[in-house]
mmCIF file of C-alpha atoms in Angstrom:
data_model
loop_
_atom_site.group_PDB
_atom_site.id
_atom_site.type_symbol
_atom_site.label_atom_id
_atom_site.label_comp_id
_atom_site.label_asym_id
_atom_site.label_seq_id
_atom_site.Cartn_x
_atom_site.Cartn_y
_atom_site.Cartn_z
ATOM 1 C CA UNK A 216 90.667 103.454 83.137
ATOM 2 C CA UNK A 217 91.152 103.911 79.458
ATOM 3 C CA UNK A 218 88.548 101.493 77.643
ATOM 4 C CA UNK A 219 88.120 101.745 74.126
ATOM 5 C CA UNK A 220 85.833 99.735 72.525
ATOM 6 C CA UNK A 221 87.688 96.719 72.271
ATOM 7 C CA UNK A 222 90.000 97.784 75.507
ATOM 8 C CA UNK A 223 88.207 96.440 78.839
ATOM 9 C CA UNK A 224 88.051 98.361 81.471
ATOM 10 C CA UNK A 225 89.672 97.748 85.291
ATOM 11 C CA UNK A 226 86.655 96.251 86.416
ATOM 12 C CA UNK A 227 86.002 94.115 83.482
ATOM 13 C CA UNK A 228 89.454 92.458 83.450
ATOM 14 C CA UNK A 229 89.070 92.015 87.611
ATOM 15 C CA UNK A 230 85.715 90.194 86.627
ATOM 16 C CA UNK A 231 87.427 87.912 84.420
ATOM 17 C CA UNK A 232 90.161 87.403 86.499
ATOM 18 C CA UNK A 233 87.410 86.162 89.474
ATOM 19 C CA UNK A 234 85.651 84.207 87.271
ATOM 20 C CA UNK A 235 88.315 82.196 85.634
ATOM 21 C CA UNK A 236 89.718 81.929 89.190
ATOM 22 C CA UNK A 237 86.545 80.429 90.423
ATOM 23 C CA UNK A 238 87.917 81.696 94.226
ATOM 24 C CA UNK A 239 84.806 83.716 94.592
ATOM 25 C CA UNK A 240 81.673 82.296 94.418
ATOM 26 C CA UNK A 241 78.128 84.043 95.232
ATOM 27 C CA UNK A 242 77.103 83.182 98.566
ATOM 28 C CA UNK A 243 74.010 81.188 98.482
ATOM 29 C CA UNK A 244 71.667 84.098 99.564
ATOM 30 C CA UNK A 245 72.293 85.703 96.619
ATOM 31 C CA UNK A 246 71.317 83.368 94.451
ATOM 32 C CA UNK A 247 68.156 82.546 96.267
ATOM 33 C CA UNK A 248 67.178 86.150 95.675
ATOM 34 C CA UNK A 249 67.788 85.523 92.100
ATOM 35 C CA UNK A 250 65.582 82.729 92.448
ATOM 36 C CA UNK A 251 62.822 84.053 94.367
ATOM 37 C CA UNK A 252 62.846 87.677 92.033
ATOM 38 C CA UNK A 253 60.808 85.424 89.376
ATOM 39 C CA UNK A 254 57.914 85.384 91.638
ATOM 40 C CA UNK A 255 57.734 89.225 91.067
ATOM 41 C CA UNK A 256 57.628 88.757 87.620
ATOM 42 C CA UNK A 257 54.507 91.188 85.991
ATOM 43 C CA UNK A 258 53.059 89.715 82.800
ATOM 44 C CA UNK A 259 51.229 92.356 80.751
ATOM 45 C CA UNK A 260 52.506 95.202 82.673
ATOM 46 C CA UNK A 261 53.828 98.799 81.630
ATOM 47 C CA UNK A 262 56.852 99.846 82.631
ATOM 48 C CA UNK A 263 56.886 103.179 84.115
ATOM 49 C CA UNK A 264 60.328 104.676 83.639
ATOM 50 C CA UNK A 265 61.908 107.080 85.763
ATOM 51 C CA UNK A 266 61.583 110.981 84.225
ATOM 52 C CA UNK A 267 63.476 114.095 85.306
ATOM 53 C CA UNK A 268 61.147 116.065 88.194
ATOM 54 C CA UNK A 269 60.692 119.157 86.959
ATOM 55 C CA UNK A 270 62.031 121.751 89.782
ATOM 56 C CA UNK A 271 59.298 123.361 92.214
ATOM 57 C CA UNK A 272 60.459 126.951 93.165
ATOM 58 C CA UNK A 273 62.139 126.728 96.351
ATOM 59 C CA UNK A 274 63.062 123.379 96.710
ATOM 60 C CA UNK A 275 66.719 122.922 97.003
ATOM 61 C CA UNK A 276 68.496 120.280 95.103
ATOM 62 C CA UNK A 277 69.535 118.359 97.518
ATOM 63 C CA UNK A 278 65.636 118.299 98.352
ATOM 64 C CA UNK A 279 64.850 116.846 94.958
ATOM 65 C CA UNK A 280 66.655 114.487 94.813
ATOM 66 C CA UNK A 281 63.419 112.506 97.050
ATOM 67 C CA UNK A 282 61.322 112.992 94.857
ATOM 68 C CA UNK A 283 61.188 110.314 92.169
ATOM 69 C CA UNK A 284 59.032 110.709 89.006
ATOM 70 C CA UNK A 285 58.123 107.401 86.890
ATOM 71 C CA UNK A 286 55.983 107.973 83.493
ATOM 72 C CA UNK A 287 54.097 105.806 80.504
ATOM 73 C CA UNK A 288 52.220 107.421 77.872
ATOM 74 C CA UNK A 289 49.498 108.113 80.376
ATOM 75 C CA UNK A 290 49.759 107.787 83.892
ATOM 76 C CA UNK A 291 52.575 109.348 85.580
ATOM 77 C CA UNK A 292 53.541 108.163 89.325
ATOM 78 C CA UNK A 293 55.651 110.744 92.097
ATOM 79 C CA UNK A 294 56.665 109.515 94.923
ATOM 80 C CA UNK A 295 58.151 111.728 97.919
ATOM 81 C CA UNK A 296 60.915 109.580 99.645
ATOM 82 C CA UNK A 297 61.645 109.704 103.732
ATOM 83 C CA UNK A 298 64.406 107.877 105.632
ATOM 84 C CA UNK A 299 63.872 107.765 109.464
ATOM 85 C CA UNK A 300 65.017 104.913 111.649
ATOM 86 C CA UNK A 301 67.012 102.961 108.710
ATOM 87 C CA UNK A 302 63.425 103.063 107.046
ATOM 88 C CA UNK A 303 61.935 104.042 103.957
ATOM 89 C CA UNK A 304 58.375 106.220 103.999
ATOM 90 C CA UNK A 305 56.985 106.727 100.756
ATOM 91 C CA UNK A 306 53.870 109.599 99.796
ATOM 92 C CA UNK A 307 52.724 109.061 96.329
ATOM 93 C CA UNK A 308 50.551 110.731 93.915
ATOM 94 C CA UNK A 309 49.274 109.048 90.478
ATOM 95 C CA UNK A 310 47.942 111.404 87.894
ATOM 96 C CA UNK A 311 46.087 112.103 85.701
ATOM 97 C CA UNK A 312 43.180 111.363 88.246
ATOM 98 C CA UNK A 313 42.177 107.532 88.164
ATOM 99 C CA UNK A 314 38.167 106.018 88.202
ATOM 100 C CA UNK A 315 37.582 104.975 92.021
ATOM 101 C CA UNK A 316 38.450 101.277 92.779
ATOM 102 C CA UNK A 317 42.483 101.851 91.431
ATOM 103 C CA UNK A 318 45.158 100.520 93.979
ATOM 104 C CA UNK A 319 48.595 100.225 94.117
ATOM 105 C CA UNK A 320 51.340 97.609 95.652
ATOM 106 C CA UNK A 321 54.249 99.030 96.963
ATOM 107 C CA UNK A 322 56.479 95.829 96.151
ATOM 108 C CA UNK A 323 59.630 95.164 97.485
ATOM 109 C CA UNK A 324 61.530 91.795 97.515
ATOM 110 C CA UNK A 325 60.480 91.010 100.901
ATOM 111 C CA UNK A 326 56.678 92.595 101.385
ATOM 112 C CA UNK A 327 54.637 94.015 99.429
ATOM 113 C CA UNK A 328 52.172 96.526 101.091
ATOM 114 C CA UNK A 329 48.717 97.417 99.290
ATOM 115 C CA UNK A 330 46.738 100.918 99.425
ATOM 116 C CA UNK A 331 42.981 102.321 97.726
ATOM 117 C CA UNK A 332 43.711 105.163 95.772
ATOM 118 C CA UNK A 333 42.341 108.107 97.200
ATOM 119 C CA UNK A 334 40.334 110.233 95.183
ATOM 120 C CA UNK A 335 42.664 112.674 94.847
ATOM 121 C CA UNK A 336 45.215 109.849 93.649
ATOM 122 C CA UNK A 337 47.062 109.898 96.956
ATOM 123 C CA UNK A 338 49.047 106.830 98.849
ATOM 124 C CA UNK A 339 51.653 106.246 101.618
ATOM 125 C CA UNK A 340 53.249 103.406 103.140
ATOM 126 C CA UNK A 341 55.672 103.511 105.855
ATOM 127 C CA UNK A 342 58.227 101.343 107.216
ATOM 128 C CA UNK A 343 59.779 100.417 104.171
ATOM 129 C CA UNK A 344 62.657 98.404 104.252
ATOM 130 C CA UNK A 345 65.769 99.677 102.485
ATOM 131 C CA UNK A 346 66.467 98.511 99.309
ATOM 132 C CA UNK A 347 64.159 98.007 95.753
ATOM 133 C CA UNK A 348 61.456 98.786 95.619
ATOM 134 C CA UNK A 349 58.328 99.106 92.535
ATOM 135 C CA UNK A 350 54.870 100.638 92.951
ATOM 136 C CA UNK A 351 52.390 98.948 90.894
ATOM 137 C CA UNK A 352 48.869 100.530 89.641
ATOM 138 C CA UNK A 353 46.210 98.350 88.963
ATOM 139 C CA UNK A 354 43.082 99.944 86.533
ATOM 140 C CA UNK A 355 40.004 98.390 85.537
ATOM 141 C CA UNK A 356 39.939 96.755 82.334
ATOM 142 C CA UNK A 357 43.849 98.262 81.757
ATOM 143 C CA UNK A 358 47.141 96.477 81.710
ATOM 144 C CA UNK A 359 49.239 97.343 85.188
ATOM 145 C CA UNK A 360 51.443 99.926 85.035
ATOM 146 C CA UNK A 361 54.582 98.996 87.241
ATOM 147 C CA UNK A 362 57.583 101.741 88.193
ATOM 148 C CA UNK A 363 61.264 100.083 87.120
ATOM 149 C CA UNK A 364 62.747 98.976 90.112
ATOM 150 C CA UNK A 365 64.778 101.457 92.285
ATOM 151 C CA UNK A 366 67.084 100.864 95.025
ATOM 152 C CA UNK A 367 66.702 103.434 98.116
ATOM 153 C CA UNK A 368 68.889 103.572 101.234
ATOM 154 C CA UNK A 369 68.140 106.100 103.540
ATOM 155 C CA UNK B 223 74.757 80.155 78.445
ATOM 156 C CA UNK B 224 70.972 79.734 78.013
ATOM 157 C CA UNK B 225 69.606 78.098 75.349
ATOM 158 C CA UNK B 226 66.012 79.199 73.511
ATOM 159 C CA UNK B 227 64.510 75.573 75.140
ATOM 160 C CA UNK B 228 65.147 77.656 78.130
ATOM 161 C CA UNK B 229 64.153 80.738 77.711
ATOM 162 C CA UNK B 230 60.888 79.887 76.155
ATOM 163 C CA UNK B 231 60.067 77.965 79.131
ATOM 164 C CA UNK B 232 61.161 81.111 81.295
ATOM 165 C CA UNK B 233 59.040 83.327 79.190
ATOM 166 C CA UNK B 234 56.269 80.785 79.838
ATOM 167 C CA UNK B 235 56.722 80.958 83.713
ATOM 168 C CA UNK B 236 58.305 78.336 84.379
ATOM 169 C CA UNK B 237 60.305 78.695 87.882
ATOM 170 C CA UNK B 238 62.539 75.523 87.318
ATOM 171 C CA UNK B 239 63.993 77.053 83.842
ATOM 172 C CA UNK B 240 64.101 80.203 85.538
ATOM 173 C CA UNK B 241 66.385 78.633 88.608
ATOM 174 C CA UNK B 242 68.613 76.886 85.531
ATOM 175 C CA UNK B 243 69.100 80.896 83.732
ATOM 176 C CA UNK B 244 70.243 81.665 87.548
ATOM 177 C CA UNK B 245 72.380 79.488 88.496
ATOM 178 C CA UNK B 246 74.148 79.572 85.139
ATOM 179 C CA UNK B 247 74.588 82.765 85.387
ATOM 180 C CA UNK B 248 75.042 84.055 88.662
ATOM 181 C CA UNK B 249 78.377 83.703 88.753
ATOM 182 C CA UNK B 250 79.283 86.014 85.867
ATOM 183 C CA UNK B 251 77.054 88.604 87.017
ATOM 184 C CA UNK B 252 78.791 88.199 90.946
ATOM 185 C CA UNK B 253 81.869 88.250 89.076
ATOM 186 C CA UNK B 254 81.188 92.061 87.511
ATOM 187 C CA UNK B 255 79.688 93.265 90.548
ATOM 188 C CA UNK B 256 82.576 92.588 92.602
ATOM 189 C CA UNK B 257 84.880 93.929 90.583
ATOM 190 C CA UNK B 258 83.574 97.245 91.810
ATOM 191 C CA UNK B 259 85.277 95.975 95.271
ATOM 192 C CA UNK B 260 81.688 96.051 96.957
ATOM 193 C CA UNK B 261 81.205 94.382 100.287
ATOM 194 C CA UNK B 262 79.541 91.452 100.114
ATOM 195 C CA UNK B 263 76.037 92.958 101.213
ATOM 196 C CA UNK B 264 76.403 95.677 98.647
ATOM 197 C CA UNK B 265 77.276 93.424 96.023
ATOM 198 C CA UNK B 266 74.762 91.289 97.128
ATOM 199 C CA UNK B 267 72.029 94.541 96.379
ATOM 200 C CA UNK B 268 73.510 95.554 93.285
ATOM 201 C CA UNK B 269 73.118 91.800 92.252
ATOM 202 C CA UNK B 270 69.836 91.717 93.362
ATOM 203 C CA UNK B 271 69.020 95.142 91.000
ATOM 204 C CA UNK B 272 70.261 93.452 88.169
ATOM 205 C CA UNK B 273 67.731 90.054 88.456
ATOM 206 C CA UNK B 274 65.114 92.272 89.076
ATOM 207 C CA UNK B 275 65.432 93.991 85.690
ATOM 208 C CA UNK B 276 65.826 90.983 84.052
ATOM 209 C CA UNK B 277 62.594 90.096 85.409
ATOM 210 C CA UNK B 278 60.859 93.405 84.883
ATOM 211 C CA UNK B 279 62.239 93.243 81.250
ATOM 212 C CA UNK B 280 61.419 89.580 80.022
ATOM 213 C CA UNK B 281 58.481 90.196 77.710
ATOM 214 C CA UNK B 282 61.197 91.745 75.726
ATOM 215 C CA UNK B 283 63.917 89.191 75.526
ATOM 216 C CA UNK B 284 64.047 86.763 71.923
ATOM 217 C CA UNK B 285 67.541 86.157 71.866
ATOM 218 C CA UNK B 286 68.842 83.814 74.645
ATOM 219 C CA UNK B 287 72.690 84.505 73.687
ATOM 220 C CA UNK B 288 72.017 88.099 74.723
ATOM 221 C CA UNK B 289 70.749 87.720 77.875
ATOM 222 C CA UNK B 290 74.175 87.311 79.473
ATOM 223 C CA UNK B 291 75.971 90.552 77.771
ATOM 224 C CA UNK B 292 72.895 92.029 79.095
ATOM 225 C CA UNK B 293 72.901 90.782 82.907
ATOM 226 C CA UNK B 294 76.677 91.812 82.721
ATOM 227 C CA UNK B 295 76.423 95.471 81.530
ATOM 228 C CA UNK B 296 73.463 96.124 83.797
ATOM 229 C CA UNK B 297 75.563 94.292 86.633
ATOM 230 C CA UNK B 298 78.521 96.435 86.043
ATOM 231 C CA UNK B 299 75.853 99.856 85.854
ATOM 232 C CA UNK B 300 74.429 98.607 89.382
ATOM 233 C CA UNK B 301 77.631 97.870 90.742
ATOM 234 C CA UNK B 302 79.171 101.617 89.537
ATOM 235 C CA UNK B 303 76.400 102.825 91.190
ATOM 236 C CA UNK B 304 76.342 101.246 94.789
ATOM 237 C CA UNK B 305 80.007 102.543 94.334
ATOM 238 C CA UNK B 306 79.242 106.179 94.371
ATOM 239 C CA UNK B 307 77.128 105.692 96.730
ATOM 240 C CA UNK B 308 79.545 104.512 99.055
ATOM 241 C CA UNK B 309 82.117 106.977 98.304
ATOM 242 C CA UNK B 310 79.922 109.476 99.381
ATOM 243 C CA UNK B 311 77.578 110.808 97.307
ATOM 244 C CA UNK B 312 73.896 110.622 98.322
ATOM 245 C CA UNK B 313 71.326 110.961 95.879
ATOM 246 C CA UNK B 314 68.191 108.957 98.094
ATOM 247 C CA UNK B 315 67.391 106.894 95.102
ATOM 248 C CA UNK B 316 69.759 106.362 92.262
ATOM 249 C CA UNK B 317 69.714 108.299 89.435
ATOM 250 C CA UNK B 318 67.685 107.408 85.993
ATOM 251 C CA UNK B 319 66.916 103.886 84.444
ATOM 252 C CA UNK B 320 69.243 102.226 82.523
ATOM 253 C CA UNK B 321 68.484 101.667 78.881
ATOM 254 C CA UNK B 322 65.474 99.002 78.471
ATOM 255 C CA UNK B 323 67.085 95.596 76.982
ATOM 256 C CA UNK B 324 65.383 96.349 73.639
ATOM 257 C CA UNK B 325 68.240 98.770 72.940
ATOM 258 C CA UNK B 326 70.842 97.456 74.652
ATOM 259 C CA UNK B 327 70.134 93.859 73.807
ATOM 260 C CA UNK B 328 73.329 93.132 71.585
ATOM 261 C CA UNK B 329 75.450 90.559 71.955
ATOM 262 C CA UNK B 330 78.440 92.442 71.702
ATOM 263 C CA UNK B 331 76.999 95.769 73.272
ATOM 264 C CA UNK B 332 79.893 95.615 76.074
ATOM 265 C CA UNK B 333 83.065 94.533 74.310
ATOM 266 C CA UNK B 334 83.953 93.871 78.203
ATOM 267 C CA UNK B 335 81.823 90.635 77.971
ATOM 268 C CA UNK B 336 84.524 88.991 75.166
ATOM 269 C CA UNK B 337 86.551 89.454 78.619
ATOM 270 C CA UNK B 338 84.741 86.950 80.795
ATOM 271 C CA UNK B 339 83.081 84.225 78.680
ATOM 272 C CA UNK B 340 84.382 80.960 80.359
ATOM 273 C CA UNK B 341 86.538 79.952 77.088
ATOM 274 C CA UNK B 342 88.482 83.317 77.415
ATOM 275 C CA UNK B 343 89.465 82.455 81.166
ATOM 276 C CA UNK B 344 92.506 80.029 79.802
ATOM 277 C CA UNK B 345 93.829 82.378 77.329
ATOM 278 C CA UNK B 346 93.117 84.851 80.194
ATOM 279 C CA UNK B 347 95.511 83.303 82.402
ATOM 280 C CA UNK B 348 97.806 82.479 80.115
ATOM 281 C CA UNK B 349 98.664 85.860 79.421
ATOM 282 C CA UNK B 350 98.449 86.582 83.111
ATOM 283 C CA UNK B 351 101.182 83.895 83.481
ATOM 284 C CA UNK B 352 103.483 85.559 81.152
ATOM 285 C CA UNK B 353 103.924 88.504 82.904
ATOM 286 C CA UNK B 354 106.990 89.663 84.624
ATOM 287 C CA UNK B 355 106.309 90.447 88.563
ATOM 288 C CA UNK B 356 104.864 91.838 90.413
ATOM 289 C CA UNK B 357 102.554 91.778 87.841
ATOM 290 C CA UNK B 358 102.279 88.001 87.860
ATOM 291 C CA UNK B 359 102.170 87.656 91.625
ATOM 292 C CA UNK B 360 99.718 90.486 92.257
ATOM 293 C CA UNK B 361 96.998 89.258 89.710
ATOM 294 C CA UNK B 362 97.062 85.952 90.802
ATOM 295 C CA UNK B 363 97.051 86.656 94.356
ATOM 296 C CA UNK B 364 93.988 89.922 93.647
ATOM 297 C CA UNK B 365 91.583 86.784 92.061
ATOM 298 C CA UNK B 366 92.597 84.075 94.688
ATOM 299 C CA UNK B 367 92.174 86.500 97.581
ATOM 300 C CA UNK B 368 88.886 88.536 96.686
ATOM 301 C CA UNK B 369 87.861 89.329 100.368
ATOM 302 C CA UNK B 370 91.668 90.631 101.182
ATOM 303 C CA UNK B 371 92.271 93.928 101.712
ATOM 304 C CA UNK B 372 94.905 96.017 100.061
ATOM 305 C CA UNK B 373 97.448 96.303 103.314
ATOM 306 C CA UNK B 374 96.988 92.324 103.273
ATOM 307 C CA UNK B 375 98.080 92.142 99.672
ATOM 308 C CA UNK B 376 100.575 94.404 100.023
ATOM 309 C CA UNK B 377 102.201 92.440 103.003
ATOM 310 C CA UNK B 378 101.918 89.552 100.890
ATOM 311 C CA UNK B 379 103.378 90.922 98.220
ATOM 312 C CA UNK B 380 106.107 92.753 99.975
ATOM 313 C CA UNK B 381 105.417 95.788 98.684
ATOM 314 C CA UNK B 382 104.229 99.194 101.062
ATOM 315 C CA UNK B 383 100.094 99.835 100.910
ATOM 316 C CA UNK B 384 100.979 102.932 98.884
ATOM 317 C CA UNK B 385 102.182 100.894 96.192
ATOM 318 C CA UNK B 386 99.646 98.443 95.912
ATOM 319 C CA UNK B 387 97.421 100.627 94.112
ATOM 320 C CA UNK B 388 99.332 102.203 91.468
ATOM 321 C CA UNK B 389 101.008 98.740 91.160
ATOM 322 C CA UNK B 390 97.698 97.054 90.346
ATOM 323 C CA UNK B 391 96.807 99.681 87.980
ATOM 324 C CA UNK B 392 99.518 99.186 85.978
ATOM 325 C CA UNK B 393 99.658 95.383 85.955
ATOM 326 C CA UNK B 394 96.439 95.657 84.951
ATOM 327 C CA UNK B 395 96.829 98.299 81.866
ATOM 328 C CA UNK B 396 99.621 96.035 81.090
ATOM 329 C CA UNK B 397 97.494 93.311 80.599
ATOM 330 C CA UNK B 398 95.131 95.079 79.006
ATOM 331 C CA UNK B 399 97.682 95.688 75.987
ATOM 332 C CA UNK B 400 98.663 92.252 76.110
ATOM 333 C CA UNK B 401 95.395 91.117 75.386
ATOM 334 C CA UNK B 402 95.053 93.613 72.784
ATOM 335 C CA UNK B 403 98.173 92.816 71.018
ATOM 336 C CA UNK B 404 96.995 89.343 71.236
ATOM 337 C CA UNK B 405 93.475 89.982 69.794
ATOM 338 C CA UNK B 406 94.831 92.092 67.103
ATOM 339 C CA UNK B 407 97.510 89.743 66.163
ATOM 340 C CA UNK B 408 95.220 86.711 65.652
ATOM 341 C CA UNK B 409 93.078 88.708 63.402
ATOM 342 C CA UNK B 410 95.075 90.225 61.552
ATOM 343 C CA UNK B 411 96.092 88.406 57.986
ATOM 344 C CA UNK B 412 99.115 86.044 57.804
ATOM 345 C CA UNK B 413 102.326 88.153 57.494
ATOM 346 C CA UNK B 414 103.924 88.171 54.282
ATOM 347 C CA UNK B 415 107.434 88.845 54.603
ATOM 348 C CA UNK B 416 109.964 89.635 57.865
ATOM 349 C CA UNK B 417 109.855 91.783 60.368
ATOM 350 C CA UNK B 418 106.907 91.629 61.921
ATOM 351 C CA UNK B 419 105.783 92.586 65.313
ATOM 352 C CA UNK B 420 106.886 89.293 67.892
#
């Protein structure tokens, strides 16, 4: 590929090529998830974005690469990811520690799954299906803070 | 593609604009994520991905002629990485966020997008149709056959699988120039005097 910055690249010129064609159109279910993603739609909410997980000794990298960190100014949320079964387990942890009463949604397109904070700002949900997914955490008297959607396949 | 009537009502919550923003646009963000050559259930996901950052990202949006360059880089990110994926490598969850729309929000931010905008498709063709073959014959046959694979197109074409490839990639760099040549010659200033490039 050798795109320069007016030079498309492979995939843009296949795109076009599709398009103009008109021989390839999204199947319907695909734009009904388009449609039905606006119902997941946050207003107010913080973004989270994913951050680099600092390395704990001994972990390999290959290790690391489950657990996901997501961050604001103030509230950082790490999640520990497990496949088993073509399933998704998450273990979370939201820190600093958060006033009793905070809860988060596991959201994915199809479920969303809802868990009490414990008080050491612990969570898990199992049985995840594959696929996005977004953790929301819901304060008192604080805007939600909401992880950027990630995609997970076991 | 989406005019501010629309996106104000979007911004408002209103499910019927937001249904007008998808169907207007789905097919130019299905159109970059199967470039990638995803199956249709991973193109489906990477499509998917890319609504759902829209959504997350809303509150952020004032410019309704961005949000398709926007959809169609973040399509194209998605779609590169459901790619890798597939080819092998195996991070669990994929690797950092792409840039929020605030910074990538541009209208011209992918120069790809110039590429795809439904009044380029003619002049896209057009230069397709001037080609010599296979070049001609292979492009035509790549868009009108999406779901064929490449010893199909190969058979159709005549040619052995091994050439299909390298073939394609050189139709398409070929095109590529053409439509560069093209670009540069319609902006550049009237010539002057003889001899210039054909």
């Amino acid at each position: 590929m050798t795109a320069g910055p007016h030079r498309p690249d492979d995939e843009c010129l296949i795109a076009a090529l599709h398009l103009a064609a008109g021989r390839d159109p999204a199947p319907d279910h695909v734009a009904a998830a388009a449609r039905a993603a606006f119902s997941l739609r946050l207003p107010g909410a913080v973004t989270a974005r994913r951050a680099a997980v600092p390395a704990p000794s001994g972990v390999r990298a290959d290790d690391r690469a489950r657990l996901l960190r997501f961050g604001t100014g103030d509230l950082t949320v790490d999640l520990e990811v497990d496949a088993a079964d073509g399933l998704i387990d998450l273990a979370g942890q939201v820190s600093p520690c958060q006033e009793a009463g905070t809860w988060v949604e596991v959201r994915t397109p199809c479920l969303t799954e809802s868990r009490v904070l414990s008080a050491a700002g612990r969570f898990a949900v199992t049985g995840l299906p594959p696929g996005w997914f977004s953790v929301v955490c819901h304060r008192e008297d604080r805007p939600p803070v909401a992880t950027s959607w990630t995609r997970i396949r076991p | 593609m989406i005019d501010q009537h629309t996106l104000d009502a979007v911004l408002a919550g209103d499910q019927a604009a937001w249904d007008v923003t998808v169907k207007r646009l789905t097919p130019l963000v299905w159109s970059a994520v199967r470039a990638y050559g995803l199956s249709t259930a991973d193109a489906a996901d990477a499509v998917q991905g890319t609504w759902l950052r829209l959504v997350e990202s809303l509150h952020t949006v004032r410019d309704p002629a961005r949000i398709g360059a926007w959809l169609f880089t973040t399509a194209r990110r998605e779609a590169c990485l459901v790619r890798r994926r597939t080819r092998g490598e195996r991070p669990v969850a994929d690797p950092a966020d792409p840039p929020g729309p605030a910074e990538t929000w541009h209208p011209h931010a992918d120069p790809a997008l110039a590429v795809v905008v439904a009044d380029e498709g003619r002049r896209l063709w057009g230069v397709v149709e001037s080609m010599h073959e296979p070049c001609r014959s292979l492009l035509r046959l790549m868009a009108a056959a999406p779901e064929a694979g490449v010893l199909q197109l190969a058979g159709r074409l005549g040619m052995p699988p091994g050439s299909y490839g390298p073939t394609r990639a050189r139709c398409l760099n070929r095109l590529r120039s053409l439509l560069t040549a093209e670009e540069t010659a319609s902006a550049a200033p009237p010539p002057t005097g003889r001899g210039t490039a054909p």
